[in-house]
CSV table of N, CA, C and O in Angstrom, one decimal:
chain,number,residue,atom,x,y,z
A,25,UNK,N,-256.6,145.1,-62.1
A,25,UNK,CA,-257.9,144.3,-62.0
A,25,UNK,C,-257.9,143.6,-60.7
A,25,UNK,O,-259.0,143.6,-60.0
A,26,UNK,N,-256.8,143.0,-60.3
A,26,UNK,CA,-256.8,142.2,-59.0
A,26,UNK,C,-257.0,143.2,-57.8
A,26,UNK,O,-257.7,142.8,-56.9
A,27,UNK,N,-256.4,144.4,-57.9
A,27,UNK,CA,-256.6,145.4,-56.8
A,27,UNK,C,-258.1,145.7,-56.7
A,27,UNK,O,-258.6,145.9,-55.6
A,28,UNK,N,-258.8,145.9,-57.8
A,28,UNK,CA,-260.2,146.2,-57.8
A,28,UNK,C,-261.0,145.1,-57.2
A,28,UNK,O,-261.9,145.4,-56.4
A,29,UNK,N,-260.7,143.9,-57.5
A,29,UNK,CA,-261.4,142.8,-57.0
A,29,UNK,C,-261.2,142.7,-55.5
A,29,UNK,O,-262.1,142.4,-54.7
A,30,UNK,N,-260.0,142.9,-55.0
A,30,UNK,CA,-259.7,142.8,-53.6
A,30,UNK,C,-260.4,143.9,-52.8
A,30,UNK,O,-260.8,143.8,-51.7
A,31,UNK,N,-260.4,145.1,-53.4
A,31,UNK,CA,-261.1,146.2,-52.8
A,31,UNK,C,-262.6,145.9,-52.6
A,31,UNK,O,-263.2,146.2,-51.6
A,32,UNK,N,-263.2,145.4,-53.7
A,32,UNK,CA,-264.6,145.0,-53.6
A,32,UNK,C,-264.9,144.0,-52.5
A,32,UNK,O,-265.9,144.1,-51.8
A,33,UNK,N,-264.0,143.1,-52.3
A,33,UNK,CA,-264.2,142.1,-51.3
A,33,UNK,C,-264.0,142.6,-49.9
A,33,UNK,O,-264.5,142.1,-48.9
A,34,UNK,N,-263.2,143.7,-49.8
A,34,UNK,CA,-262.8,144.2,-48.5
A,34,UNK,C,-264.0,145.0,-47.8
A,34,UNK,O,-264.0,145.2,-46.6
A,35,UNK,N,-264.9,145.5,-48.6
A,35,UNK,CA,-266.0,146.3,-48.1
A,35,UNK,C,-267.2,145.4,-48.0
A,35,UNK,O,-267.9,145.2,-49.0
A,36,UNK,N,-267.5,144.9,-46.8
A,36,UNK,CA,-268.7,144.0,-46.6
A,36,UNK,C,-270.0,144.8,-46.9
A,36,UNK,O,-270.2,145.9,-46.5
A,37,UNK,N,-270.9,144.1,-47.6
A,37,UNK,CA,-272.2,144.6,-47.9
A,37,UNK,C,-273.2,143.9,-46.9
A,37,UNK,O,-273.3,142.7,-47.0
A,38,UNK,N,-273.9,144.7,-46.1
A,38,UNK,CA,-274.8,144.1,-45.2
A,38,UNK,C,-276.2,144.0,-45.8
A,38,UNK,O,-276.6,145.0,-46.4
A,39,UNK,N,-276.8,142.9,-45.6
A,39,UNK,CA,-278.2,142.8,-46.2
A,39,UNK,C,-279.2,143.6,-45.3
A,39,UNK,O,-280.1,144.1,-45.9
A,40,UNK,N,-279.0,143.6,-44.1
A,40,UNK,CA,-279.9,144.3,-43.2
A,40,UNK,C,-279.2,145.3,-42.3
A,40,UNK,O,-278.0,145.2,-42.0
A,41,UNK,N,-280.0,146.3,-41.9
A,41,UNK,CA,-279.5,147.3,-40.9
A,41,UNK,C,-280.0,146.9,-39.6
A,41,UNK,O,-281.2,146.8,-39.4
A,42,UNK,N,-279.1,146.6,-38.6
A,42,UNK,CA,-279.5,146.1,-37.3
A,42,UNK,C,-279.8,147.2,-36.3
A,42,UNK,O,-280.6,147.1,-35.4
A,43,UNK,N,-279.1,148.4,-36.4
A,43,UNK,CA,-279.2,149.4,-35.4
A,43,UNK,C,-279.0,148.8,-34.1
A,43,UNK,O,-278.1,148.0,-33.9
A,44,UNK,N,-279.8,149.2,-33.1
A,44,UNK,CA,-279.7,148.6,-31.8
A,44,UNK,C,-280.7,147.5,-31.5
A,44,UNK,O,-281.0,147.2,-30.3
A,45,UNK,N,-281.2,146.9,-32.6
A,45,UNK,CA,-282.3,145.9,-32.4
A,45,UNK,C,-281.9,144.8,-31.5
A,45,UNK,O,-282.7,144.4,-30.6
A,46,UNK,N,-280.8,144.2,-31.8
A,46,UNK,CA,-280.4,143.0,-31.0
A,46,UNK,C,-280.3,143.3,-29.5
A,46,UNK,O,-280.7,142.5,-28.7
A,47,UNK,N,-279.6,144.4,-29.2
A,47,UNK,CA,-279.5,144.8,-27.8
A,47,UNK,C,-280.9,145.1,-27.2
A,47,UNK,O,-281.1,144.7,-26.0
A,48,UNK,N,-281.7,145.7,-27.9
A,48,UNK,CA,-283.1,146.1,-27.4
A,48,UNK,C,-283.9,144.8,-27.1
A,48,UNK,O,-284.6,144.7,-26.1
A,49,UNK,N,-283.8,143.9,-28.0
A,49,UNK,CA,-284.5,142.6,-27.8
A,49,UNK,C,-284.0,141.8,-26.6
A,49,UNK,O,-284.7,141.4,-25.7
A,50,UNK,N,-282.7,141.8,-26.5
A,50,UNK,CA,-282.0,141.1,-25.4
A,50,UNK,C,-282.4,141.8,-24.1
A,50,UNK,O,-282.8,141.1,-23.1
A,51,UNK,N,-282.4,143.1,-24.0
A,51,UNK,CA,-282.7,143.8,-22.8
A,51,UNK,C,-284.2,143.6,-22.4
A,51,UNK,O,-284.6,143.4,-21.3
A,52,UNK,N,-285.1,143.6,-23.5
A,52,UNK,CA,-286.5,143.4,-23.3
A,52,UNK,C,-286.8,142.1,-22.6
A,52,UNK,O,-287.5,142.0,-21.6
A,53,UNK,N,-286.2,141.0,-23.1
A,53,UNK,CA,-286.5,139.7,-22.6
A,53,UNK,C,-285.8,139.4,-21.3
A,53,UNK,O,-286.2,138.5,-20.5
A,54,UNK,N,-284.7,140.2,-21.0
A,54,UNK,CA,-284.1,140.1,-19.7
A,54,UNK,C,-284.8,140.9,-18.6
A,54,UNK,O,-284.4,140.9,-17.4
A,55,UNK,N,-285.7,141.8,-19.1
A,55,UNK,CA,-286.4,142.7,-18.1
A,55,UNK,C,-285.6,143.8,-17.7
A,55,UNK,O,-285.7,144.4,-16.6
A,56,UNK,N,-284.6,144.2,-18.6
A,56,UNK,CA,-283.7,145.3,-18.2
A,56,UNK,C,-283.9,146.4,-19.3
A,56,UNK,O,-284.6,146.3,-20.2
A,57,UNK,N,-283.2,147.5,-19.0
A,57,UNK,CA,-283.2,148.5,-20.0
A,57,UNK,C,-284.4,149.4,-20.0
A,57,UNK,O,-285.2,149.5,-19.0
A,58,UNK,N,-284.6,150.0,-21.1
A,58,UNK,CA,-285.7,151.0,-21.3
A,58,UNK,C,-287.1,150.3,-21.3
A,58,UNK,O,-287.2,149.2,-21.6
A,59,UNK,N,-288.1,151.1,-21.0
A,59,UNK,CA,-289.5,150.6,-21.0
A,59,UNK,C,-289.9,150.5,-22.4
A,59,UNK,O,-289.3,150.9,-23.4
A,60,UNK,N,-291.1,149.9,-22.7
A,60,UNK,CA,-291.6,149.7,-24.0
A,60,UNK,C,-291.7,151.0,-24.9
A,60,UNK,O,-291.4,151.0,-26.0
A,61,UNK,N,-292.1,152.1,-24.3
A,61,UNK,CA,-292.3,153.3,-25.1
A,61,UNK,C,-290.9,153.8,-25.6
A,61,UNK,O,-290.8,154.2,-26.7
A,62,UNK,N,-289.9,153.7,-24.7
A,62,UNK,CA,-288.6,154.1,-25.1
A,62,UNK,C,-288.0,153.2,-26.1
A,62,UNK,O,-287.3,153.6,-27.0
A,63,UNK,N,-288.3,151.9,-26.0
A,63,UNK,CA,-287.8,150.9,-27.0
A,63,UNK,C,-288.4,151.2,-28.3
A,63,UNK,O,-287.8,151.1,-29.4
A,64,UNK,N,-289.7,151.5,-28.3
A,64,UNK,CA,-290.4,151.8,-29.6
A,64,UNK,C,-289.7,153.0,-30.3
A,64,UNK,O,-289.4,153.0,-31.5
A,65,UNK,N,-289.5,154.1,-29.5
A,65,UNK,CA,-288.8,155.3,-30.1
A,65,UNK,C,-287.5,154.9,-30.6
A,65,UNK,O,-287.1,155.4,-31.7
A,66,UNK,N,-286.7,154.1,-29.9
A,66,UNK,CA,-285.4,153.7,-30.4
A,66,UNK,C,-285.5,152.9,-31.7
A,66,UNK,O,-284.7,153.1,-32.6
A,67,UNK,N,-286.4,152.0,-31.7
A,67,UNK,CA,-286.6,151.1,-32.9
A,67,UNK,C,-287.0,152.0,-34.1
A,67,UNK,O,-286.6,151.8,-35.2
A,68,UNK,N,-288.0,152.9,-33.9
A,68,UNK,CA,-288.4,153.7,-34.9
A,68,UNK,C,-287.3,154.7,-35.5
A,68,UNK,O,-287.2,154.9,-36.7
A,69,UNK,N,-286.5,155.2,-34.6
A,69,UNK,CA,-285.3,156.0,-35.0
A,69,UNK,C,-284.4,155.2,-35.8
A,69,UNK,O,-283.9,155.6,-36.8
A,70,UNK,N,-284.1,153.9,-35.4
A,70,UNK,CA,-283.3,153.0,-36.1
A,70,UNK,C,-283.8,152.8,-37.5
A,70,UNK,O,-283.1,152.7,-38.5
A,71,UNK,N,-285.2,152.6,-37.6
A,71,UNK,CA,-285.8,152.4,-38.9
A,71,UNK,C,-285.5,153.6,-39.9
A,71,UNK,O,-285.3,153.4,-41.1
A,72,UNK,N,-285.6,154.8,-39.3
A,72,UNK,CA,-285.4,156.0,-40.1
A,72,UNK,C,-283.9,156.0,-40.6
A,72,UNK,O,-283.7,156.3,-41.8
A,73,UNK,N,-283.0,155.7,-39.7
A,73,UNK,CA,-281.6,155.7,-40.1
A,73,UNK,C,-281.3,154.6,-41.2
A,73,UNK,O,-280.6,154.9,-42.2
A,74,UNK,N,-281.9,153.4,-41.0
A,74,UNK,CA,-281.7,152.4,-42.0
A,74,UNK,C,-282.3,152.8,-43.3
A,74,UNK,O,-281.7,152.6,-44.4
A,75,UNK,N,-283.5,153.4,-43.3
A,75,UNK,CA,-284.1,153.8,-44.6
A,75,UNK,C,-283.2,154.8,-45.3
A,75,UNK,O,-283.1,154.8,-46.5
A,76,UNK,N,-282.7,155.8,-44.5
A,76,UNK,CA,-281.8,156.8,-45.1
A,76,UNK,C,-280.5,156.2,-45.7
A,76,UNK,O,-279.9,156.8,-46.6
A,77,UNK,N,-280.1,155.0,-45.2
A,77,UNK,CA,-278.9,154.3,-45.8
A,77,UNK,C,-279.3,153.3,-46.8
A,77,UNK,O,-278.4,152.6,-47.3
A,78,UNK,N,-280.6,153.2,-47.1
A,78,UNK,CA,-281.0,152.2,-48.1
A,78,UNK,C,-281.0,150.7,-47.6
A,78,UNK,O,-280.9,149.8,-48.3
A,79,UNK,N,-281.0,150.6,-46.2
A,79,UNK,CA,-281.0,149.2,-45.7
A,79,UNK,C,-282.3,148.8,-45.2
A,79,UNK,O,-283.2,149.6,-44.8
A,80,UNK,N,-282.6,147.5,-45.2
A,80,UNK,CA,-283.8,147.0,-44.7
A,80,UNK,C,-283.7,146.5,-43.3
A,80,UNK,O,-282.6,146.1,-42.9
A,81,UNK,N,-284.8,146.5,-42.5
A,81,UNK,CA,-284.7,145.9,-41.2
A,81,UNK,C,-284.6,144.4,-41.3
A,81,UNK,O,-285.0,143.8,-42.2
A,82,UNK,N,-284.0,143.8,-40.3
A,82,UNK,CA,-283.8,142.3,-40.3
A,82,UNK,C,-285.1,141.6,-40.0
A,82,UNK,O,-286.1,142.2,-39.5
A,83,UNK,N,-285.2,140.3,-40.2
A,83,UNK,CA,-286.3,139.5,-39.9
A,83,UNK,C,-286.6,139.6,-38.4
A,83,UNK,O,-285.7,139.6,-37.6
A,84,UNK,N,-287.9,139.8,-38.0
A,84,UNK,CA,-288.3,139.9,-36.7
A,84,UNK,C,-288.4,141.3,-36.1
A,84,UNK,O,-289.0,141.5,-35.1
A,85,UNK,N,-287.8,142.2,-36.8
A,85,UNK,CA,-287.8,143.6,-36.4
A,85,UNK,C,-289.2,144.2,-36.2
A,85,UNK,O,-289.6,144.7,-35.1
A,86,UNK,N,-290.1,144.1,-37.3
A,86,UNK,CA,-291.4,144.5,-37.2
A,86,UNK,C,-292.3,143.7,-36.2
A,86,UNK,O,-293.2,144.1,-35.6
A,87,UNK,N,-291.9,142.4,-36.1
A,87,UNK,CA,-292.6,141.5,-35.2
A,87,UNK,C,-292.4,142.0,-33.8
A,87,UNK,O,-293.4,142.1,-33.0
A,88,UNK,N,-291.2,142.3,-33.4
A,88,UNK,CA,-290.9,142.7,-32.1
A,88,UNK,C,-291.5,144.1,-31.8
A,88,UNK,O,-292.1,144.4,-30.8
A,89,UNK,N,-291.4,145.0,-32.8
A,89,UNK,CA,-292.0,146.3,-32.7
A,89,UNK,C,-293.5,146.2,-32.5
A,89,UNK,O,-294.1,146.9,-31.6
A,90,UNK,N,-294.2,145.2,-33.2
A,90,UNK,CA,-295.6,145.0,-33.0
A,90,UNK,C,-295.9,144.6,-31.5
A,90,UNK,O,-296.9,145.0,-30.9
A,91,UNK,N,-295.1,143.7,-31.0
A,91,UNK,CA,-295.3,143.3,-29.6
A,91,UNK,C,-295.2,144.4,-28.6
A,91,UNK,O,-295.9,144.6,-27.7
A,92,UNK,N,-294.2,145.3,-28.9
A,92,UNK,CA,-294.1,146.5,-28.0
A,92,UNK,C,-295.3,147.4,-28.2
A,92,UNK,O,-295.8,148.0,-27.2
A,93,UNK,N,-295.8,147.6,-29.4
A,93,UNK,CA,-297.0,148.4,-29.6
A,93,UNK,C,-298.1,147.8,-28.8
A,93,UNK,O,-298.9,148.6,-28.1
A,94,UNK,N,-298.3,146.5,-28.9
A,94,UNK,CA,-299.4,145.9,-28.2
A,94,UNK,C,-299.3,146.1,-26.7
A,94,UNK,O,-300.3,146.3,-26.0
A,95,UNK,N,-298.1,146.0,-26.2
A,95,UNK,CA,-297.8,146.2,-24.7
A,95,UNK,C,-298.2,147.6,-24.3
A,95,UNK,O,-298.7,147.7,-23.1
A,96,UNK,N,-298.1,148.5,-25.2
A,96,UNK,CA,-298.5,149.9,-24.8
A,96,UNK,C,-299.9,150.2,-25.2
A,96,UNK,O,-300.3,151.4,-25.1
A,97,UNK,N,-300.7,149.2,-25.6
A,97,UNK,CA,-302.1,149.4,-25.9
A,97,UNK,C,-302.4,150.0,-27.3
A,97,UNK,O,-303.5,150.4,-27.6
A,98,UNK,N,-301.4,150.0,-28.2
A,98,UNK,CA,-301.5,150.5,-29.6
A,98,UNK,C,-301.8,149.3,-30.5
A,98,UNK,O,-300.9,148.9,-31.3
A,99,UNK,N,-302.9,148.7,-30.4
A,99,UNK,CA,-303.2,147.5,-31.2
A,99,UNK,C,-303.3,147.7,-32.7
A,99,UNK,O,-302.9,146.9,-33.5
A,100,UNK,N,-303.7,148.9,-33.1
A,100,UNK,CA,-303.7,149.2,-34.6
A,100,UNK,C,-302.3,149.2,-35.1
A,100,UNK,O,-302.0,148.7,-36.2
A,101,UNK,N,-301.4,149.9,-34.4
A,101,UNK,CA,-300.0,149.9,-34.8
A,101,UNK,C,-299.4,148.6,-34.7
A,101,UNK,O,-298.5,148.2,-35.6
A,102,UNK,N,-299.8,147.7,-33.8
A,102,UNK,CA,-299.2,146.4,-33.7
A,102,UNK,C,-299.6,145.6,-34.9
A,102,UNK,O,-298.8,144.9,-35.5
A,103,UNK,N,-300.9,145.7,-35.3
A,103,UNK,CA,-301.4,145.0,-36.5
A,103,UNK,C,-300.6,145.5,-37.8
A,103,UNK,O,-300.2,144.7,-38.6
A,104,UNK,N,-300.4,146.8,-37.9
A,104,UNK,CA,-299.6,147.3,-39.0
A,104,UNK,C,-298.2,146.7,-39.0
A,104,UNK,O,-297.7,146.4,-40.1
A,105,UNK,N,-297.6,146.7,-37.9
A,105,UNK,CA,-296.2,146.2,-37.8
A,105,UNK,C,-296.2,144.7,-38.2
A,105,UNK,O,-295.3,144.3,-39.0
A,106,UNK,N,-297.1,143.9,-37.7
A,106,UNK,CA,-297.1,142.5,-38.0
A,106,UNK,C,-297.4,142.2,-39.5
A,106,UNK,O,-296.9,141.3,-40.1
A,107,UNK,N,-298.3,143.0,-40.1
A,107,UNK,CA,-298.6,142.9,-41.5
A,107,UNK,C,-297.4,143.3,-42.3
A,107,UNK,O,-297.1,142.7,-43.4
A,108,UNK,N,-296.6,144.3,-41.9
A,108,UNK,CA,-295.4,144.7,-42.5
A,108,UNK,C,-294.3,143.5,-42.4
A,108,UNK,O,-293.7,143.2,-43.4
A,109,UNK,N,-294.3,142.9,-41.3
A,109,UNK,CA,-293.4,141.7,-41.1
A,109,UNK,C,-293.7,140.6,-42.1
A,109,UNK,O,-292.8,140.1,-42.7
A,110,UNK,N,-295.0,140.4,-42.2
A,110,UNK,CA,-295.5,139.3,-43.2
A,110,UNK,C,-295.1,139.7,-44.6
A,110,UNK,O,-294.7,138.8,-45.4
A,111,UNK,N,-295.3,141.0,-45.0
A,111,UNK,CA,-295.0,141.4,-46.3
A,111,UNK,C,-293.5,141.3,-46.6
A,111,UNK,O,-293.1,140.9,-47.7
A,112,UNK,N,-292.6,141.6,-45.7
A,112,UNK,CA,-291.2,141.6,-45.9
A,112,UNK,C,-290.6,140.2,-45.8
A,112,UNK,O,-289.7,139.8,-46.5
A,113,UNK,N,-291.2,139.4,-44.9
A,113,UNK,CA,-290.7,138.0,-44.6
A,113,UNK,C,-291.9,137.0,-44.6
A,113,UNK,O,-292.4,136.7,-43.6
A,114,UNK,N,-292.3,136.6,-45.8
A,114,UNK,CA,-293.5,135.7,-45.9
A,114,UNK,C,-293.4,134.4,-45.0
A,114,UNK,O,-294.4,133.9,-44.6
A,115,UNK,N,-292.2,134.0,-44.7
A,115,UNK,CA,-292.0,132.9,-43.8
A,115,UNK,C,-292.5,133.1,-42.4
A,115,UNK,O,-292.7,132.2,-41.7
A,116,UNK,N,-292.8,134.4,-42.1
A,116,UNK,CA,-293.3,134.7,-40.7
A,116,UNK,C,-294.8,134.7,-40.7
A,116,UNK,O,-295.4,135.0,-39.7
A,117,UNK,N,-295.4,134.5,-41.8
A,117,UNK,CA,-296.9,134.7,-42.0
A,117,UNK,C,-297.7,133.9,-40.9
A,117,UNK,O,-298.6,134.4,-40.3
A,118,UNK,N,-297.3,132.6,-40.7
A,118,UNK,CA,-298.1,131.8,-39.8
A,118,UNK,C,-298.0,132.4,-38.4
A,118,UNK,O,-299.0,132.5,-37.7
A,119,UNK,N,-296.8,132.8,-37.9
A,119,UNK,CA,-296.7,133.3,-36.6
A,119,UNK,C,-297.4,134.7,-36.5
A,119,UNK,O,-298.1,135.0,-35.5
A,120,UNK,N,-297.2,135.5,-37.5
A,120,UNK,CA,-297.9,136.9,-37.4
A,120,UNK,C,-299.4,136.7,-37.4
A,120,UNK,O,-300.1,137.5,-36.7
A,121,UNK,N,-299.9,135.8,-38.2
A,121,UNK,CA,-301.3,135.5,-38.2
A,121,UNK,C,-301.8,135.0,-36.9
A,121,UNK,O,-302.9,135.4,-36.4
A,122,UNK,N,-301.0,134.2,-36.2
A,122,UNK,CA,-301.3,133.7,-34.9
A,122,UNK,C,-301.5,134.9,-33.9
A,122,UNK,O,-302.4,135.0,-33.2
A,123,UNK,N,-300.5,135.8,-34.0
A,123,UNK,CA,-300.5,137.0,-33.1
A,123,UNK,C,-301.7,137.9,-33.4
A,123,UNK,O,-302.4,138.4,-32.5
A,124,UNK,N,-302.0,138.1,-34.7
A,124,UNK,CA,-303.1,138.9,-35.1
A,124,UNK,C,-304.5,138.3,-34.7
A,124,UNK,O,-305.3,139.0,-34.1
A,125,UNK,N,-304.6,137.0,-34.8
A,125,UNK,CA,-305.8,136.4,-34.4
A,125,UNK,C,-306.0,136.4,-32.9
A,125,UNK,O,-307.1,136.6,-32.4
A,126,UNK,N,-305.0,136.2,-32.2
A,126,UNK,CA,-305.0,136.3,-30.7
A,126,UNK,C,-305.4,137.7,-30.2
A,126,UNK,O,-306.2,137.8,-29.3
A,127,UNK,N,-304.8,138.7,-30.9
A,127,UNK,CA,-305.2,140.0,-30.5
A,127,UNK,C,-306.6,140.3,-30.8
A,127,UNK,O,-307.3,140.9,-30.0
A,128,UNK,N,-307.2,139.8,-31.9
A,128,UNK,CA,-308.6,140.0,-32.2
A,128,UNK,C,-309.5,139.4,-31.2
A,128,UNK,O,-310.5,139.9,-30.8
A,129,UNK,N,-309.1,138.2,-30.8
A,129,UNK,CA,-309.9,137.4,-29.8
A,129,UNK,C,-309.9,138.2,-28.5
A,129,UNK,O,-310.9,138.2,-27.8
A,130,UNK,N,-308.8,138.8,-28.1
A,130,UNK,CA,-308.8,139.5,-26.8
A,130,UNK,C,-309.5,140.8,-26.9
A,130,UNK,O,-310.0,141.2,-25.8
A,131,UNK,N,-309.6,141.4,-28.0
A,131,UNK,CA,-310.4,142.6,-28.2
A,131,UNK,C,-311.9,142.4,-28.0
A,131,UNK,O,-312.6,143.3,-27.6
A,132,UNK,N,-312.3,141.2,-28.4
A,132,UNK,CA,-313.7,140.9,-28.2
A,132,UNK,C,-314.3,140.5,-29.4
A,132,UNK,O,-315.2,140.4,-30.0
């Protein structure tokens, strides 16, 4: 019984799948690394891998993806990503709504 308990403790269970998210965000804000289109592709590939492993993206993942979509002129996809962020992480609602409202104002 003790061996079973120790084995269960030895394999960490991660709540979120991070993929290359942290590195991509860091590079984005440092102005280094891949351009927005390449970052989007990388983040979308990571989402597929996470999904295949039954892992959820971490808080902020869809928020950042939405900002990248907006940067590339894909406002509909940005809105979808921000709404997904709100659905997964309700605590982000105020900020996501702020981004959505600003995007709507800029569109006209």
